[in-house]
Amino acid sequence: MSRPNLLKRLLRQDWLRNAGASLLGVYLKFVGLTSRFTLIGLDDFKNFTSKRETFCIALWHNRLSLMPMMRPHMPRQLSIIISGHRDGRMVGKVFETYGIEAIPARSGTNDMDAARAIVKASRQGHFIGITPDGPRGPRMRMKPFAVDVGRLCKSPVTLITGSPKRRIMFNSWDRFILPLPFNHIVLIWEEGPPVPDSFDSASAERYRQELENTLTRMTNKADSLVGQPVIAPDERDWSQGPERDARKSA
């Protein structure tokens, strides 16, 4: 058996993935304890979230490793929607160590179980976290799912992002970022554009595009503040992502 195949088989073992999730959780806590943070927009975030019962929060998939460091600044329980795939479940295990609830969702389907879990969590006053370009891209392209979740929660979409000065960037579809210890990390919160009065297809698309543009602008700002080059969005738009292609070819 070749080494790549052996590695894939090992990574399918739940016990190994759980051990890896535990180690990653400890590692991120160490990064947080040894790093200096610059927080931008936090007071405004707390102000406008205090006026609503629930909020939908979006960040790009490649910044997921920063979510645990944002969690202490959120005044309510956070429930984040993740892929029901093995990789998503591993991320959920990491987040559980920070008291973040994971809501698994099946990609490309009308997942009623996930929808019910989202509604239940929002009624309990939770923040609902999403990665609107996940789980497989295109990178930094906002899918309509973000708008749908906001409508489901009856909530505007709030945007969060960040960037570490010292980081490892993986050669994955999203250019995933892992912060290093003894770091300077910038975290940014910003209220998303106003929710349209009506959600016909044209207004929903304009809102989706505004959300995408705003979150990309914020992320570029975070990278620039720590002296890192910005990560360009995928040249394809959301409709050309692998999930949609897979459905077309089925």
mmCIF file of C-alpha atoms in Angstrom:
data_model
loop_
_atom_site.group_PDB
_atom_site.id
_atom_site.type_symbol
_atom_site.label_atom_id
_atom_site.label_comp_id
_atom_site.label_asym_id
_atom_site.label_seq_id
_atom_site.Cartn_x
_atom_site.Cartn_y
_atom_site.Cartn_z
ATOM 1 C CA MET A 1 0.000 0.000 0.000
ATOM 2 C CA SER A 2 1.377 3.440 -0.933
ATOM 3 C CA ARG A 3 2.029 6.050 1.752
ATOM 4 C CA PRO A 4 -0.691 8.463 0.523
ATOM 5 C CA ASN A 5 -3.283 5.674 0.640
ATOM 6 C CA LEU A 6 -2.137 4.602 4.080
ATOM 7 C CA LEU A 7 -2.397 8.200 5.321
ATOM 8 C CA LYS A 8 -5.927 8.515 3.918
ATOM 9 C CA ARG A 9 -6.968 5.305 5.667
ATOM 10 C CA LEU A 10 -5.487 6.479 8.946
ATOM 11 C CA LEU A 11 -7.286 9.829 8.701
ATOM 12 C CA ARG A 12 -10.594 7.997 8.368
ATOM 13 C CA GLN A 13 -10.155 6.571 11.878
ATOM 14 C CA ASP A 14 -12.393 8.458 14.296
ATOM 15 C CA TRP A 15 -10.050 7.996 17.249
ATOM 16 C CA LEU A 16 -7.168 9.528 15.319
ATOM 17 C CA ARG A 17 -9.251 12.449 14.117
ATOM 18 C CA ASN A 18 -10.534 13.066 17.636
ATOM 19 C CA ALA A 19 -6.968 13.027 18.954
ATOM 20 C CA GLY A 20 -5.939 15.456 16.221
ATOM 21 C CA ALA A 21 -8.848 17.757 17.070
ATOM 22 C CA SER A 22 -7.853 17.763 20.745
ATOM 23 C CA LEU A 23 -4.251 18.613 19.899
ATOM 24 C CA LEU A 24 -5.316 21.383 17.544
ATOM 25 C CA GLY A 25 -7.609 22.819 20.214
ATOM 26 C CA VAL A 26 -4.737 22.910 22.716
ATOM 27 C CA TYR A 27 -2.447 24.441 20.092
ATOM 28 C CA LEU A 28 -4.888 27.260 19.279
ATOM 29 C CA LYS A 29 -5.300 28.017 22.985
ATOM 30 C CA PHE A 30 -1.513 28.306 23.257
ATOM 31 C CA VAL A 31 -1.487 30.653 20.249
ATOM 32 C CA GLY A 32 -4.145 32.805 21.891
ATOM 33 C CA LEU A 33 -2.311 32.953 25.225
ATOM 34 C CA THR A 34 1.005 33.965 23.652
ATOM 35 C CA SER A 35 -0.297 36.478 21.104
ATOM 36 C CA ARG A 36 -1.072 40.190 21.115
ATOM 37 C CA PHE A 37 -4.427 41.216 19.671
ATOM 38 C CA THR A 38 -5.686 44.317 17.901
ATOM 39 C CA LEU A 39 -9.490 44.417 18.034
ATOM 40 C CA ILE A 40 -11.308 46.599 15.497
ATOM 41 C CA GLY A 41 -15.042 47.264 15.648
ATOM 42 C CA LEU A 42 -15.639 45.208 18.799
ATOM 43 C CA ASP A 43 -17.521 47.926 20.710
ATOM 44 C CA ASP A 44 -19.797 48.588 17.730
ATOM 45 C CA PHE A 45 -20.355 44.835 17.366
ATOM 46 C CA LYS A 46 -21.444 44.483 20.985
ATOM 47 C CA ASN A 47 -23.656 47.539 20.647
ATOM 48 C CA PHE A 48 -25.639 46.456 17.603
ATOM 49 C CA THR A 49 -25.878 42.808 18.628
ATOM 50 C CA SER A 50 -27.284 43.797 22.014
ATOM 51 C CA LYS A 51 -30.308 45.274 20.244
ATOM 52 C CA ARG A 52 -31.373 42.019 18.549
ATOM 53 C CA GLU A 53 -32.331 38.573 19.798
ATOM 54 C CA THR A 54 -30.036 36.707 17.407
ATOM 55 C CA PHE A 55 -27.421 37.326 14.776
ATOM 56 C CA CYS A 56 -25.932 35.509 11.804
ATOM 57 C CA ILE A 57 -22.120 35.834 11.678
ATOM 58 C CA ALA A 58 -20.044 35.104 8.566
ATOM 59 C CA LEU A 59 -16.304 34.679 7.989
ATOM 60 C CA TRP A 60 -14.323 33.144 5.148
ATOM 61 C CA HIS A 61 -13.415 29.482 5.459
ATOM 62 C CA ASN A 62 -9.663 30.161 5.456
ATOM 63 C CA ARG A 63 -10.005 32.158 8.716
ATOM 64 C CA LEU A 64 -11.751 29.409 10.700
ATOM 65 C CA SER A 65 -8.711 28.928 12.948
ATOM 66 C CA LEU A 66 -9.324 32.449 14.321
ATOM 67 C CA MET A 67 -12.902 31.732 15.387
ATOM 68 C CA PRO A 68 -11.887 30.338 18.813
ATOM 69 C CA MET A 69 -10.007 33.590 19.500
ATOM 70 C CA MET A 70 -13.103 35.613 18.649
ATOM 71 C CA ARG A 71 -15.339 33.492 20.863
ATOM 72 C CA PRO A 72 -14.386 35.184 24.197
ATOM 73 C CA HIS A 73 -15.566 38.520 22.776
ATOM 74 C CA MET A 74 -19.037 37.235 21.889
ATOM 75 C CA PRO A 75 -21.563 37.874 24.638
ATOM 76 C CA ARG A 76 -23.786 34.926 23.672
ATOM 77 C CA GLN A 77 -23.556 31.260 22.762
ATOM 78 C CA LEU A 78 -22.153 30.639 19.287
ATOM 79 C CA SER A 79 -23.497 27.857 17.055
ATOM 80 C CA ILE A 80 -21.548 27.395 13.833
ATOM 81 C CA ILE A 81 -22.764 25.510 10.766
ATOM 82 C CA ILE A 82 -20.191 22.984 9.570
ATOM 83 C CA SER A 83 -19.993 20.301 6.906
ATOM 84 C CA GLY A 84 -21.316 16.897 7.906
ATOM 85 C CA HIS A 85 -18.226 15.390 6.234
ATOM 86 C CA ARG A 86 -15.390 13.936 8.344
ATOM 87 C CA ASP A 87 -13.334 17.138 8.025
ATOM 88 C CA GLY A 88 -16.266 19.203 9.224
ATOM 89 C CA ARG A 89 -16.836 16.914 12.189
ATOM 90 C CA MET A 90 -13.178 17.321 13.149
ATOM 91 C CA VAL A 91 -13.563 21.115 13.074
ATOM 92 C CA GLY A 92 -16.647 20.710 15.243
ATOM 93 C CA LYS A 93 -14.612 18.754 17.794
ATOM 94 C CA VAL A 94 -12.055 21.567 17.952
ATOM 95 C CA PHE A 95 -14.778 24.142 18.474
ATOM 96 C CA GLU A 96 -16.430 22.100 21.225
ATOM 97 C CA THR A 97 -13.369 22.723 23.420
ATOM 98 C CA TYR A 98 -14.247 26.430 23.249
ATOM 99 C CA GLY A 99 -17.919 25.929 24.023
ATOM 100 C CA ILE A 100 -18.911 26.493 20.396
ATOM 101 C CA GLU A 101 -21.835 24.347 19.269
ATOM 102 C CA ALA A 102 -21.508 22.678 15.849
ATOM 103 C CA ILE A 103 -24.526 22.280 13.557
ATOM 104 C CA PRO A 104 -23.655 19.700 10.859
ATOM 105 C CA ALA A 105 -25.220 20.289 7.453
ATOM 106 C CA ARG A 106 -25.227 18.213 4.280
ATOM 107 C CA SER A 107 -23.906 20.218 1.366
ATOM 108 C CA GLY A 108 -25.972 20.642 -1.778
ATOM 109 C CA THR A 109 -29.186 19.303 -0.262
ATOM 110 C CA ASN A 110 -32.276 20.641 1.467
ATOM 111 C CA ASP A 111 -31.123 19.574 4.914
ATOM 112 C CA MET A 112 -34.231 19.967 7.059
ATOM 113 C CA ASP A 113 -32.461 18.660 10.190
ATOM 114 C CA ALA A 114 -29.887 21.447 9.886
ATOM 115 C CA ALA A 115 -32.617 24.009 9.174
ATOM 116 C CA ARG A 116 -34.504 22.983 12.300
ATOM 117 C CA ALA A 117 -31.302 23.143 14.373
ATOM 118 C CA ILE A 118 -30.557 26.636 13.046
ATOM 119 C CA VAL A 119 -34.056 27.886 13.874
ATOM 120 C CA LYS A 120 -33.894 26.320 17.353
ATOM 121 C CA ALA A 121 -30.491 27.865 18.102
ATOM 122 C CA SER A 122 -31.581 31.292 16.832
ATOM 123 C CA ARG A 123 -34.726 31.175 18.978
ATOM 124 C CA GLN A 124 -32.484 30.496 21.961
ATOM 125 C CA GLY A 125 -30.607 33.719 21.185
ATOM 126 C CA HIS A 126 -27.456 32.095 19.811
ATOM 127 C CA PHE A 127 -25.147 33.704 17.298
ATOM 128 C CA ILE A 128 -25.277 31.557 14.135
ATOM 129 C CA GLY A 129 -21.843 31.272 12.486
ATOM 130 C CA ILE A 130 -21.340 30.374 8.828
ATOM 131 C CA THR A 131 -18.458 30.096 6.366
ATOM 132 C CA PRO A 132 -20.262 31.231 3.204
ATOM 133 C CA ASP A 133 -17.631 29.897 0.788
ATOM 134 C CA GLY A 134 -17.451 26.469 2.437
ATOM 135 C CA PRO A 135 -17.165 23.603 2.449
ATOM 136 C CA ARG A 136 -15.371 23.365 -0.920
ATOM 137 C CA GLY A 137 -15.342 26.800 -2.503
ATOM 138 C CA PRO A 138 -14.876 28.712 -4.666
ATOM 139 C CA ARG A 139 -12.598 30.594 -2.269
ATOM 140 C CA MET A 140 -13.995 33.831 -0.832
ATOM 141 C CA ARG A 141 -17.150 33.709 -2.933
ATOM 142 C CA MET A 142 -20.332 34.291 -0.962
ATOM 143 C CA LYS A 143 -22.953 31.648 -1.666
ATOM 144 C CA PRO A 144 -26.674 32.472 -1.447
ATOM 145 C CA PHE A 145 -26.717 30.168 1.594
ATOM 146 C CA ALA A 146 -25.532 33.120 3.698
ATOM 147 C CA VAL A 147 -28.588 35.130 2.692
ATOM 148 C CA ASP A 148 -30.832 32.111 3.284
ATOM 149 C CA VAL A 149 -29.499 31.598 6.821
ATOM 150 C CA GLY A 150 -30.015 35.268 7.619
ATOM 151 C CA ARG A 151 -33.604 35.013 6.424
ATOM 152 C CA LEU A 152 -34.115 31.772 8.370
ATOM 153 C CA CYS A 153 -32.862 33.456 11.547
ATOM 154 C CA LYS A 154 -34.709 36.699 10.694
ATOM 155 C CA SER A 155 -31.392 38.404 11.266
ATOM 156 C CA PRO A 156 -28.944 40.635 9.395
ATOM 157 C CA VAL A 157 -25.586 39.095 8.548
ATOM 158 C CA THR A 158 -22.677 40.415 10.603
ATOM 159 C CA LEU A 159 -19.162 40.004 9.216
ATOM 160 C CA ILE A 160 -16.008 39.009 11.087
ATOM 161 C CA THR A 161 -12.478 38.354 9.937
ATOM 162 C CA GLY A 162 -8.877 38.568 11.036
ATOM 163 C CA SER A 163 -5.266 37.924 10.165
ATOM 164 C CA PRO A 164 -2.135 36.795 12.038
ATOM 165 C CA LYS A 165 1.232 38.410 11.353
ATOM 166 C CA ARG A 166 2.981 35.042 11.574
ATOM 167 C CA ARG A 167 1.166 32.238 9.847
ATOM 168 C CA ILE A 168 1.311 29.047 7.836
ATOM 169 C CA MET A 169 -0.792 29.122 4.676
ATOM 170 C CA PHE A 170 -1.770 25.740 3.281
ATOM 171 C CA ASN A 171 -2.045 24.967 -0.426
ATOM 172 C CA SER A 172 -5.714 24.049 -0.058
ATOM 173 C CA TRP A 173 -8.666 25.312 -2.093
ATOM 174 C CA ASP A 174 -9.254 28.113 0.435
ATOM 175 C CA ARG A 175 -5.571 28.857 1.275
ATOM 176 C CA PHE A 176 -6.262 27.909 4.886
ATOM 177 C CA ILE A 177 -4.364 29.976 7.459
ATOM 178 C CA LEU A 178 -2.926 28.589 10.688
ATOM 179 C CA PRO A 179 -1.589 31.205 13.134
ATOM 180 C CA LEU A 180 1.736 30.638 14.887
ATOM 181 C CA PRO A 181 2.404 31.286 18.594
ATOM 182 C CA PHE A 182 3.878 34.567 19.894
ATOM 183 C CA ASN A 183 1.999 36.499 17.266
ATOM 184 C CA HIS A 184 0.229 39.758 16.517
ATOM 185 C CA ILE A 185 -3.332 39.018 15.424
ATOM 186 C CA VAL A 186 -5.845 41.531 14.078
ATOM 187 C CA LEU A 187 -9.552 40.734 14.529
ATOM 188 C CA ILE A 188 -12.247 42.822 12.833
ATOM 189 C CA TRP A 189 -16.009 42.971 13.350
ATOM 190 C CA GLU A 190 -18.377 44.928 11.110
ATOM 191 C CA GLU A 191 -22.125 45.132 10.658
ATOM 192 C CA GLY A 192 -23.130 43.920 7.229
ATOM 193 C CA PRO A 193 -25.042 46.002 4.672
ATOM 194 C CA PRO A 194 -28.728 46.730 5.377
ATOM 195 C CA VAL A 195 -31.111 43.862 4.788
ATOM 196 C CA PRO A 196 -33.324 44.560 1.737
ATOM 197 C CA ASP A 197 -37.000 45.238 2.327
ATOM 198 C CA SER A 198 -37.964 42.502 -0.120
ATOM 199 C CA PHE A 199 -36.163 39.318 -1.129
ATOM 200 C CA ASP A 200 -36.954 38.943 -4.788
ATOM 201 C CA SER A 201 -34.166 37.320 -6.793
ATOM 202 C CA ALA A 202 -32.604 40.635 -7.870
ATOM 203 C CA SER A 203 -32.491 42.186 -4.390
ATOM 204 C CA ALA A 204 -31.223 38.942 -2.830
ATOM 205 C CA GLU A 205 -28.389 38.817 -5.384
ATOM 206 C CA ARG A 206 -27.434 42.461 -4.744
ATOM 207 C CA TYR A 207 -27.379 41.765 -1.004
ATOM 208 C CA ARG A 208 -25.237 38.655 -1.515
ATOM 209 C CA GLN A 209 -22.765 40.626 -3.622
ATOM 210 C CA GLU A 210 -22.595 43.436 -1.055
ATOM 211 C CA LEU A 211 -21.860 40.915 1.687
ATOM 212 C CA GLU A 212 -19.112 39.312 -0.402
ATOM 213 C CA ASN A 213 -17.488 42.626 -1.271
ATOM 214 C CA THR A 214 -17.601 43.871 2.322
ATOM 215 C CA LEU A 215 -16.139 40.705 3.832
ATOM 216 C CA THR A 216 -13.345 40.636 1.243
ATOM 217 C CA ARG A 217 -12.544 44.311 1.902
ATOM 218 C CA MET A 218 -12.375 43.638 5.648
ATOM 219 C CA THR A 219 -10.146 40.585 5.167
ATOM 220 C CA ASN A 220 -7.780 42.502 2.882
ATOM 221 C CA LYS A 221 -7.586 45.235 5.522
ATOM 222 C CA ALA A 222 -6.699 42.699 8.227
ATOM 223 C CA ASP A 223 -3.940 41.190 6.060
ATOM 224 C CA SER A 224 -2.534 44.629 5.253
ATOM 225 C CA LEU A 225 -2.473 45.697 8.908
ATOM 226 C CA VAL A 226 -0.181 42.797 9.822
ATOM 227 C CA GLY A 227 1.972 43.146 6.704
ATOM 228 C CA GLN A 228 0.714 40.038 4.910
ATOM 229 C CA PRO A 229 -0.174 39.922 1.204
ATOM 230 C CA VAL A 230 -3.892 39.696 0.543
ATOM 231 C CA ILE A 231 -5.394 36.430 -0.663
ATOM 232 C CA ALA A 232 -7.330 36.933 -3.886
ATOM 233 C CA PRO A 233 -10.791 35.402 -4.241
ATOM 234 C CA ASP A 234 -11.182 32.550 -6.696
ATOM 235 C CA GLU A 235 -11.675 33.763 -10.264
ATOM 236 C CA ARG A 236 -14.886 31.724 -10.463
ATOM 237 C CA ASP A 237 -18.068 32.997 -8.871
ATOM 238 C CA TRP A 238 -20.187 30.984 -6.446
ATOM 239 C CA SER A 239 -22.261 29.416 -9.240
ATOM 240 C CA GLN A 240 -19.158 27.776 -10.734
ATOM 241 C CA GLY A 241 -18.113 25.984 -7.562
ATOM 242 C CA PRO A 242 -17.399 22.246 -7.386
ATOM 243 C CA GLU A 243 -20.648 21.432 -5.592
ATOM 244 C CA ARG A 244 -22.772 22.957 -8.341
ATOM 245 C CA ASP A 245 -20.648 21.289 -11.031
ATOM 246 C CA ALA A 246 -21.135 17.947 -9.305
ATOM 247 C CA ARG A 247 -24.916 18.387 -9.319
ATOM 248 C CA LYS A 248 -24.892 19.282 -13.007
ATOM 249 C CA SER A 249 -22.901 16.184 -13.912
ATOM 250 C CA ALA A 250 -25.009 13.843 -11.794
#
